[in-house]
Amino acid sequence: MSDGGVVVVASHDPILVALSIGISIIAAYVARGLAERIDENRGRSWLPWLAGAAVADGVGTWSMHYTGKLALLLPVPLRFDGRLVLLSLLISIAGSGLALWIASRRTVRKRHAIGAGAVMGIVAISGLHFIAMAAMWLPGMHHRYRSPALVLLSIVAAVVISSQAVYLRSLLPRGGRTGRWRRHAIAWLRGTANPVMHYTAMAAVVFVYDDTMHHRPDGVSGVTLGIMAITVVPAMVLIAALLTSFVDRLQKQKVLLDELFEQSPQPVALMTADELIVRVNREFTRVFGYAPEEAKDRTLTELIGPEDAKGVHRRKDGSPVCVSILRVPVSIPGGQVEIYAMLSDVTARRKSEEAQREYPRRLLEAQEAVGKRIALELHDEIGQTLTSVGMMLALTPKLERAEADARITDARSILHDMTARVRNLALDLRPSILDDFGLVAALQWLIQRYSRQTNVAVEFNSTMEGERLPPDVEIAAYRIVQEALTNVARHAGETEVTVRLSLADDVLRVEIADGGIGFDSENVNSSVGVTGMQERARILGGRLTIATRPGVGTRITAELPIR
């Protein structure tokens, strides 16, 4: 204060100045956190986040400026016009909202950053400051700006700092959580823009005693307003933190539920209580052919048809599919009930069950056929041959020596042929070479014999070198190759076959491939021979797969664990 008592240069309480700066930075962190949700919710409910960020930023700016007013050390108490105080708050929120809207574009260029910074610096920060100064009045004093240059500098500083904060924000990846230090820099820049502008402008202010200025009882006390400014930001921080945490949990739960629904390995339909479909997942679309928009507001019966006597429904293209349906009612708030319908495509399982039921009967039929074939061999071939030889030898004593010797020679030749047939019959039932020399030798013998009998060329490749495997594995592999070659000779119409044998990681891999006529994939498992091969692999804990299409040949692959 001058000796004449006319002009007073304002000073500030350093503690309250520091407090105002801290309030501004804290509010900037809150506003930044809410603003980031705008990008994360782009295309959905992002407007509430924009409004929340604008309120947080505007209230933070308002709190900083009025805490700064409380820091003034003057000989008279501060009073404020309540209407202008409210107007300053609204101006700050509106300016912050407009700046955030500009800064939240999908693509923010430098001109957008400068525009958003200008709105923030001129409207939200400087506009609030000058309205707040107009709202302030002192009993017996008035204020004026002694340095227009400092006032202009304060506005320019607010614009530059705000623009830089917006530009840094535009460089962050949208919807991500990376760039931690850059995020801190954004909050600090935005938080310092308010006090830099305010205290630079206040450096240009002087207070002058004026006898014409009298006390107005309807004004708001500066102390009251300052306390409000100091307390509103902590309350805002708490509310924003609780709100953000709550929304985060809701969003996380929603994302998890949505992903669980969409990633379910079986078709799922969400229905109302009267079974109108609300949504379906990707697997439902894949299995039944209906897109989500096609399925919505229709019933399951409309989409997949009623179940027939065999438990079969229909896809969109009319193809049959066996489905089991589990309906799970779920109560939701409001007393409503929705139903999760979980559908399982059991076509393959029912075919497998039917094949398993059919397999014992067909196995018995096959065993009977083998027994019948052996009986016919014994009766028609061996029995008749033995009878013929017996008759030839019975007449020998009554014949001349030369003729008797001829008959004995013929009988010996017939018996030799019969021995070969008995040996082949025994080999078909159980090849002794498999027990004596192992799988590779047995398959080489089988392939040579097979090629002679059928004129089908077989290329045999093996990475095993005399290795012996457990007997059950060797006989299973042998029978699978034997049955596959038999099917080639009967059905494939092919003159070339490839057999490959390899052993790796304690798994024997057997592959038989031909380029013949192939099979209908719908009926490939109906053959008792194929079922027998699959059963042999299953008993050993392995698997057998058949890749075939009409006109492109067949590839049978068996993987048999040896331990």
mmCIF file with all atom_site columns, C-alpha atoms in Angstrom, residues 1-9 75 140-141 207-211:
data_model
loop_
_atom_site.group_PDB
_atom_site.id
_atom_site.type_symbol
_atom_site.label_atom_id
_atom_site.label_alt_id
_atom_site.label_comp_id
_atom_site.label_asym_id
_atom_site.label_entity_id
_atom_site.label_seq_id
_atom_site.pdbx_PDB_ins_code
_atom_site.Cartn_x
_atom_site.Cartn_y
_atom_site.Cartn_z
_atom_site.occupancy
_atom_site.B_iso_or_equiv
_atom_site.pdbx_formal_charge
_atom_site.auth_seq_id
_atom_site.auth_comp_id
_atom_site.auth_asym_id
_atom_site.auth_atom_id
_atom_site.pdbx_PDB_model_num
ATOM 1  C CA . MET A 1 1   ? 0.000   0.000  0.000  1.00 0.00 ? 1   MET A CA 1
ATOM 2  C CA . SER A 1 2   ? 1.320   3.478  -0.861 1.00 0.00 ? 2   SER A CA 1
ATOM 3  C CA . ASP A 1 3   ? 1.808   6.098  1.749  1.00 0.00 ? 3   ASP A CA 1
ATOM 4  C CA . GLY A 1 4   ? -1.068  8.047  0.276  1.00 0.00 ? 4   GLY A CA 1
ATOM 5  C CA . GLY A 1 5   ? -3.274  5.011  0.599  1.00 0.00 ? 5   GLY A CA 1
ATOM 6  C CA . VAL A 1 6   ? -4.536  5.250  -2.981 1.00 0.00 ? 6   VAL A CA 1
ATOM 7  C CA . VAL A 1 7   ? -3.036  2.250  -4.824 1.00 0.00 ? 7   VAL A CA 1
ATOM 8  C CA . VAL A 1 8   ? -2.501  -1.279 -3.503 1.00 0.00 ? 8   VAL A CA 1
ATOM 9  C CA . VAL A 1 9   ? -0.410  -3.877 -5.366 1.00 0.00 ? 9   VAL A CA 1
ATOM 10 C CA . PRO A 1 75  ? -6.938  -5.034 3.655  1.00 0.00 ? 75  PRO A CA 1
ATOM 11 C CA . GLY A 1 140 ? -14.112 0.926  -0.717 1.00 0.00 ? 140 GLY A CA 1
ATOM 12 C CA . MET A 1 141 ? -11.822 -0.372 -3.486 1.00 0.00 ? 141 MET A CA 1
ATOM 13 C CA . PHE A 1 207 ? -6.306  -2.229 -6.443 1.00 0.00 ? 207 PHE A CA 1
ATOM 14 C CA . VAL A 1 208 ? -7.321  1.389  -5.889 1.00 0.00 ? 208 VAL A CA 1
ATOM 15 C CA . TYR A 1 209 ? -9.147  2.887  -2.932 1.00 0.00 ? 209 TYR A CA 1
ATOM 16 C CA . ASP A 1 210 ? -12.480 4.329  -4.005 1.00 0.00 ? 210 ASP A CA 1
ATOM 17 C CA . ASP A 1 211 ? -14.827 6.012  -1.557 1.00 0.00 ? 211 ASP A CA 1
#
